[in-house]
Coordinates of C-alpha atoms (C1' of nucleotides) in Angstrom, one line a residue:
Chain O
M1 CA 106.7 85.7 104.2
F2 CA 103.0 85.4 104.1
N3 CA 102.1 86.7 100.7
N4 CA 102.1 84.0 98.1
L5 CA 102.0 85.5 94.7
A6 CA 99.5 84.4 92.1
P7 CA 100.7 84.5 88.5
E8 CA 99.8 87.8 86.9
T9 CA 98.0 88.2 83.7
D10 CA 96.1 91.4 83.0
S11 CA 92.6 90.6 83.9
A12 CA 92.5 87.4 85.8
S13 CA 94.5 84.8 87.6
A14 CA 92.4 81.7 87.9
P15 CA 92.3 79.6 91.1
T16 CA 95.7 78.2 90.3
A17 CA 96.6 74.8 91.8
D18 CA 100.1 76.4 92.3
A19 CA 102.4 73.5 92.9
S20 CA 105.2 75.9 93.6
C21 CA 104.1 76.6 97.2
P22 CA 107.2 77.1 99.3
K23 CA 107.6 75.1 102.5
E24 CA 107.5 78.0 104.9
V25 CA 103.8 78.4 104.1
I26 CA 103.1 74.7 103.6
D27 CA 100.4 74.8 106.3
M28 CA 98.7 77.9 104.9
R29 CA 95.3 76.9 103.7
K30 CA 94.2 78.0 100.3
F31 CA 91.2 80.3 100.2
N32 CA 88.8 77.6 99.1
D33 CA 89.9 75.3 101.9
S34 CA 88.2 77.5 104.5
I35 CA 85.7 75.5 106.5
P36 CA 83.3 78.4 107.1
L37 CA 83.3 79.2 103.4
K38 CA 82.7 75.6 102.5
L39 CA 79.9 75.4 104.9
L40 CA 78.4 78.4 103.3
R41 CA 78.8 77.0 99.8
A42 CA 77.4 73.7 100.8
R43 CA 74.4 75.4 102.3
E44 CA 73.9 77.3 99.1
A45 CA 74.1 74.1 97.1
T46 CA 71.4 72.4 99.2
M47 CA 69.2 75.5 99.3
A48 CA 69.2 75.5 95.5
F49 CA 67.0 72.4 95.7
F50 CA 64.4 74.2 97.7
R51 CA 64.6 77.8 96.6
P52 CA 62.4 77.5 93.5
I53 CA 59.5 76.1 95.6
L54 CA 59.8 78.7 98.3
Q55 CA 59.9 81.4 95.7
E56 CA 56.8 80.0 94.1
I57 CA 54.8 80.3 97.4
G58 CA 56.3 83.7 98.1
L59 CA 58.1 82.9 101.3
T60 CA 61.8 83.5 102.2
E61 CA 64.1 80.9 103.7
Q62 CA 63.8 82.4 107.1
Q63 CA 60.1 82.7 107.0
W64 CA 59.8 79.1 106.0
R65 CA 62.1 78.1 108.8
V66 CA 59.9 79.8 111.3
I67 CA 56.7 78.2 109.9
R68 CA 58.4 74.8 109.9
A69 CA 59.4 75.2 113.5
L70 CA 55.9 76.3 114.5
N71 CA 54.3 73.4 112.7
E72 CA 56.4 71.1 114.8
Y73 CA 56.3 72.8 118.2
E74 CA 52.8 74.2 117.9
E75 CA 53.4 77.3 120.1
L76 CA 56.7 79.0 120.9
E77 CA 58.1 82.1 122.5
S78 CA 60.0 84.5 120.4
K79 CA 63.3 83.6 122.0
Q80 CA 62.7 79.9 121.6
L81 CA 61.9 80.4 118.0
A82 CA 65.1 82.5 117.5
D83 CA 67.2 79.7 119.1
I84 CA 65.5 76.9 117.1
C85 CA 65.6 78.7 113.8
C86 CA 69.1 80.2 114.3
I87 CA 67.8 83.7 113.8
L88 CA 68.8 86.6 116.0
S89 CA 66.0 88.3 118.0
P90 CA 66.2 91.6 116.2
S91 CA 65.7 89.8 112.8
L92 CA 63.0 87.7 114.2
T93 CA 61.0 90.7 115.2
G94 CA 60.6 91.8 111.6
I95 CA 60.0 88.3 110.4
I96 CA 57.2 87.8 112.9
N97 CA 55.6 91.1 112.0
R98 CA 55.6 90.3 108.3
L99 CA 54.3 86.8 108.9
E100 CA 51.5 88.1 111.1
A101 CA 50.6 90.8 108.5
S102 CA 50.4 88.1 105.8
G103 CA 48.1 86.0 108.0
H104 CA 50.5 83.1 108.6
I105 CA 50.9 83.4 112.3
K106 CA 49.1 84.7 115.4
R107 CA 50.6 86.0 118.6
R108 CA 49.4 86.3 122.2
K109 CA 51.0 87.4 125.5
S110 CA 51.8 84.9 128.1
T111 CA 49.4 85.2 131.1
E112 CA 52.2 84.4 133.6
D113 CA 55.0 86.5 132.2
Q114 CA 53.9 89.6 130.4
R115 CA 57.2 89.9 128.6
R116 CA 56.9 86.7 126.7
M117 CA 55.2 86.6 123.3
L118 CA 53.7 83.2 122.3
I119 CA 53.5 82.5 118.6
S120 CA 51.6 79.9 116.6
L121 CA 50.5 79.2 113.1
T122 CA 47.1 80.1 111.8
D123 CA 44.8 77.4 110.4
E124 CA 45.4 78.7 106.9
A125 CA 49.2 78.4 107.4
K126 CA 48.8 74.9 108.7
T127 CA 46.9 73.9 105.6
M128 CA 49.4 75.6 103.4
F129 CA 52.2 73.8 105.1
A130 CA 50.6 70.5 104.6
G131 CA 50.2 71.2 101.0
V132 CA 53.7 72.3 100.3
S133 CA 55.7 70.2 102.6
P134 CA 55.5 67.0 100.5
R135 CA 57.2 68.7 97.6
L136 CA 60.0 70.0 99.8
E137 CA 60.4 66.6 101.3
G138 CA 60.7 65.3 97.8
R139 CA 63.6 67.7 97.0
Y140 CA 65.2 66.6 100.3
H141 CA 65.1 63.0 99.2
A142 CA 66.7 64.1 95.9
I143 CA 69.7 65.4 97.8
A144 CA 70.0 62.3 99.9
D145 CA 69.7 60.1 96.8
K146 CA 72.4 61.9 94.9
L147 CA 74.8 61.9 97.9
S148 CA 73.9 58.4 99.2
A149 CA 72.2 57.7 102.5
E150 CA 75.5 56.7 104.1
K151 CA 77.3 59.9 103.3
M152 CA 74.3 61.8 104.4
A153 CA 74.3 60.1 107.8
L154 CA 78.0 60.7 108.1
L155 CA 77.6 64.4 107.3
H156 CA 75.0 64.7 109.9
E157 CA 77.3 63.2 112.5
L158 CA 80.2 65.5 111.6
L159 CA 78.0 68.6 111.5
D160 CA 76.7 67.7 115.0
E161 CA 80.2 67.6 116.3
V162 CA 81.1 70.9 114.6
I163 CA 78.0 72.5 116.0
N164 CA 79.0 71.5 119.5
L165 CA 82.5 73.1 119.2
E166 CA 83.1 76.0 121.5
P167 CA 85.9 78.5 121.4
Chain P
M1 CA 75.5 82.8 120.5
F2 CA 72.7 80.4 119.7
N3 CA 71.9 78.6 123.0
N4 CA 69.9 75.5 123.4
L5 CA 66.2 75.5 124.0
A6 CA 65.1 77.0 127.3
P7 CA 63.0 74.7 129.5
E8 CA 59.3 75.0 129.0
T9 CA 57.5 77.2 131.4
D10 CA 54.1 78.3 130.1
S11 CA 51.9 76.4 127.8
A12 CA 54.5 75.9 125.1
S13 CA 54.6 72.4 123.9
A14 CA 57.9 70.6 124.1
P15 CA 59.5 68.9 121.1
T16 CA 56.7 66.5 120.9
A17 CA 58.0 63.0 120.8
D18 CA 54.5 62.3 119.5
A19 CA 54.2 58.6 119.7
S20 CA 51.0 58.9 117.7
C21 CA 52.9 59.7 114.5
P22 CA 51.3 57.6 111.7
K23 CA 53.4 55.5 109.5
E24 CA 52.8 57.5 106.4
V25 CA 55.0 60.2 107.7
I26 CA 57.4 58.0 109.5
D27 CA 60.2 59.4 107.3
M28 CA 59.4 63.0 108.0
R29 CA 62.5 64.6 109.4
K30 CA 62.4 66.5 112.6
F31 CA 63.1 70.2 112.4
N32 CA 66.6 70.0 113.7
D33 CA 67.6 67.3 111.2
S34 CA 67.4 69.7 108.3
I35 CA 70.7 69.7 106.5
P36 CA 70.6 73.3 105.4
L37 CA 69.9 74.3 109.0
K38 CA 72.7 72.2 110.3
L39 CA 75.1 73.7 107.8
L40 CA 74.0 77.1 109.0
R41 CA 74.6 76.1 112.6
A42 CA 77.9 74.6 111.9
R43 CA 79.0 77.7 110.1
E44 CA 78.0 79.8 113.1
A45 CA 79.9 77.5 115.4
T46 CA 83.1 77.8 113.4
M47 CA 82.7 81.6 112.9
A48 CA 82.5 81.9 116.7
F49 CA 86.2 81.2 116.7
F50 CA 87.0 84.1 114.4
R51 CA 84.4 86.7 115.1
P52 CA 86.1 88.3 118.1
I53 CA 89.2 88.9 116.1
L54 CA 87.4 90.3 113.1
Q55 CA 85.4 92.6 115.4
E56 CA 88.6 93.7 117.0
I57 CA 89.9 94.9 113.7
G58 CA 86.6 96.4 112.6
L59 CA 85.9 94.2 109.6
T60 CA 82.9 92.1 108.8
E61 CA 83.0 88.5 107.7
Q62 CA 82.3 89.4 104.1
Q63 CA 84.9 92.1 104.1
W64 CA 87.5 89.8 105.4
R65 CA 86.6 87.2 102.8
V66 CA 87.2 89.7 100.1
I67 CA 90.5 90.8 101.6
R68 CA 91.6 87.2 102.0
A69 CA 90.7 86.4 98.4
L70 CA 92.6 89.5 97.1
N71 CA 95.6 88.6 99.2
E72 CA 95.7 85.2 97.5
Y73 CA 94.8 86.2 93.9
E74 CA 96.5 89.6 93.9
E75 CA 94.0 91.2 91.4
L76 CA 90.5 90.1 90.5
E77 CA 87.5 91.3 88.6
S78 CA 84.3 92.1 90.5
K79 CA 82.6 89.0 89.2
Q80 CA 85.5 86.7 90.0
L81 CA 85.5 88.1 93.5
A82 CA 81.8 87.5 93.8
D83 CA 82.2 83.8 92.7
I84 CA 85.2 83.1 94.9
C85 CA 83.8 84.8 98.0
C86 CA 80.3 83.4 97.5
I87 CA 78.8 86.9 97.5
L88 CA 76.3 88.2 95.0
S89 CA 77.3 91.0 92.8
P90 CA 74.8 93.6 94.2
S91 CA 76.2 92.9 97.7
L92 CA 79.7 93.1 96.5
T93 CA 79.2 96.5 95.0
G94 CA 78.6 97.9 98.4
I95 CA 81.4 96.0 100.1
I96 CA 83.8 97.2 97.5
N97 CA 82.7 100.8 98.0
R98 CA 83.2 100.6 101.7
L99 CA 86.5 98.8 101.5
E100 CA 87.7 101.4 99.1
A101 CA 86.5 104.2 101.3
S102 CA 88.4 102.7 104.2
G103 CA 91.6 102.4 102.2
H104 CA 91.8 98.7 102.1
I105 CA 91.4 98.2 98.3
K106 CA 92.0 100.0 95.1
R107 CA 90.3 99.7 91.8
R108 CA 91.1 100.3 88.1
K109 CA 89.4 99.6 84.9
S110 CA 90.6 96.9 82.5
T111 CA 92.3 98.5 79.5
E112 CA 90.9 95.7 77.3
D113 CA 87.4 95.5 78.5
Q114 CA 85.9 98.8 79.8
R115 CA 83.2 96.9 81.6
R116 CA 85.6 95.0 83.9
M117 CA 86.7 96.4 87.2
L118 CA 90.0 95.2 88.5
I119 CA 90.4 95.2 92.3
S120 CA 93.4 94.7 94.5
L121 CA 94.6 95.3 98.0
T122 CA 96.4 98.5 99.1
D123 CA 99.9 98.1 100.6
E124 CA 98.4 99.1 104.0
A125 CA 95.8 96.3 103.7
K126 CA 98.5 93.8 102.8
T127 CA 100.5 94.8 105.9
M128 CA 97.4 94.6 108.0
F129 CA 96.6 91.2 106.6
A130 CA 100.0 89.9 107.4
G131 CA 99.7 91.0 110.9
V132 CA 96.3 89.6 111.6
S133 CA 96.4 86.4 109.6
P134 CA 98.5 84.4 112.0
R135 CA 96.0 84.9 114.8
L136 CA 93.2 83.7 112.6
E137 CA 95.2 80.7 111.5
G138 CA 95.7 79.9 115.2
R139 CA 92.0 79.9 115.7
Y140 CA 91.6 77.7 112.7
H141 CA 94.0 75.2 114.1
A142 CA 92.1 75.3 117.4
I143 CA 89.0 74.0 115.4
A144 CA 91.0 71.3 113.7
D145 CA 92.5 70.2 117.0
K146 CA 89.2 70.0 118.8
L147 CA 87.6 68.0 116.0
S148 CA 90.7 66.0 115.0
A149 CA 92.5 66.2 111.7
E150 CA 90.8 63.0 110.4
K151 CA 87.3 64.2 110.9
M152 CA 88.3 67.6 109.5
A153 CA 89.6 66.0 106.3
L154 CA 86.4 63.8 106.1
L155 CA 84.3 66.9 106.5
H156 CA 86.1 68.6 103.7
E157 CA 85.5 65.7 101.4
L158 CA 81.8 65.5 102.2
L159 CA 81.3 69.2 101.8
D160 CA 83.0 69.2 98.5
E161 CA 80.5 66.6 97.3
V162 CA 77.6 68.5 98.6
I163 CA 78.9 71.7 96.9
N164 CA 78.9 69.9 93.6
L165 CA 75.3 68.7 93.9
E166 CA 73.0 70.2 91.4
P167 CA 69.2 70.2 91.3
Chain B
dG1 C1' 59.2 97.2 150.2
dA2 C1' 62.7 100.3 147.7
dC3 C1' 66.5 99.1 144.8
dA4 C1' 69.7 97.3 141.6
dT5 C1' 70.0 93.3 138.7
dT6 C1' 68.4 90.1 135.2
dT7 C1' 65.5 88.7 131.3
dA8 C1' 62.4 89.1 126.9
dT9 C1' 61.5 91.9 123.3
dT10 C1' 62.0 95.8 120.5
dT11 C1' 64.3 99.9 118.2
dA12 C1' 68.1 101.9 115.9
dA13 C1' 71.9 102.1 112.7
dC14 C1' 74.5 100.0 109.5
dA15 C1' 76.0 95.9 106.5
dT16 C1' 74.6 92.2 103.6
dA17 C1' 71.2 88.9 100.9
dT18 C1' 68.0 88.5 97.3
dT19 C1' 65.5 89.5 93.1
dA20 C1' 64.5 92.5 89.4
dA21 C1' 65.7 96.0 86.4
dG22 C1' 68.8 99.4 84.3
dA23 C1' 73.2 101.6 81.9
dG24 C1' 77.3 100.6 79.2
dA25 C1' 80.4 97.9 76.8
dT26 C1' 81.4 94.0 73.9
dC27 C1' 80.4 90.4 70.7
dA28 C1' 77.9 87.7 67.0
dG29 C1' 75.8 87.5 62.8
dT30 C1' 74.4 89.7 59.0
Chain W
dA1 C1' 79.0 99.1 59.8
dC2 C1' 74.4 97.9 62.1
dT3 C1' 71.3 95.5 65.0
dG4 C1' 70.4 92.4 68.6
dA5 C1' 72.0 89.4 72.0
dT6 C1' 75.1 89.0 75.8
dC7 C1' 78.1 90.3 79.4
dT8 C1' 79.7 93.3 83.6
dC9 C1' 78.5 96.1 86.8
dT10 C1' 75.3 99.1 89.2
dT11 C1' 70.8 100.8 91.2
dA12 C1' 66.5 99.9 93.5
dA13 C1' 63.4 97.7 96.7
dT14 C1' 62.6 94.7 100.3
dA15 C1' 64.2 91.3 103.8
dT16 C1' 67.6 89.7 106.9
dG17 C1' 72.2 89.8 109.7
dT18 C1' 74.7 92.1 113.4
dT19 C1' 75.8 94.9 117.3
dA20 C1' 74.4 98.2 120.7
dA21 C1' 71.0 100.4 123.3
dA22 C1' 66.3 101.1 125.0
dT23 C1' 61.9 99.4 127.3
dA24 C1' 59.4 96.9 130.1
dA25 C1' 58.4 93.1 133.1
dA26 C1' 60.1 89.8 136.4
dT27 C1' 63.7 88.5 140.1
dG28 C1' 66.9 88.9 143.6
dT29 C1' 68.9 91.5 147.7
dC30 C1' 69.1 94.0 151.7

DNA sequence: GACATTTATTTAACATATTAAGAGATCAGT
DNA sequence: ACTGATCTCTTAATATGTTAAATAAATGTC
């Protein structure tokens, strides 16, 4: 039997601790124990520290990720950018277009391989990045402080291992 | 899905080790050390275990999350579902509509509060869930095995702490 | 050197994320 | 009972996620 019944009231059954879980389904994880969901929630929790600042400067998470990568690698191909930023190519196409239209990035074609598109930040974007980056770094430190540096380091290690998992 | 960086060909600058990094910014994290990005990558890595199965049955991640929650809580309000599944209400509206159109869920209005929409699985969806769930559980165990149960438990603890962080 | 095969990027079609605003229902205080 | 605030859900507008397919340039093979 796979269905475990939640207690029924009319409108809502709260996330019950449910101590009456039968042994046949003892290994069945509860909904909230899902690792992918927890990773999603954890990401939301951390992004909550940065979102207000990004919203203030009118950039989305993904746009900032692209700008941050370009600030570090100077010039990148579209595919490299997609890999680094964890954004699929079709999504990146739109992001690049909008960032170019807003004057944050510039593009040129590789002279060797006409397929490749090389992307880099404009001077204005570099200046903007330098101005905003400290504030975001501050929020990052806030996270590390609240969690403790030790746990933060441990989390990094574990996440690296998870990232390297392959089906 | 997200491969590593391709080797540099054109004029693209590699992940600059940049020995000339001044001390003022010695604590500036490299791009790939961002916790939100790592959480995103880790989530991708884990979802890679499940995605093929979900694609096989023609359901998206979010749709499956909703179905999984309803299977556990039997009947939920739209807002409860949004909270549990970590999906914003406007997104959930569409998901609910599509899941209803495809015969996976049914909805009724609360008799007490005409604002509230109560949602539950159809019998067909319950049967489908019971059939597919074991396969997904198997993939879940594959993750736990590759990572080790101890690290898995540790990761759960750390993620719970991160989730409870507040700006 | 013609040809099928790869590779980088884009387009298309649909689903979801995000923020703001709107329509209805309920509740609080008067 | 009346008004205003609050709550639930939906709609709207824009941006991104996801898969498949198209385009064009480079590569490999015979």
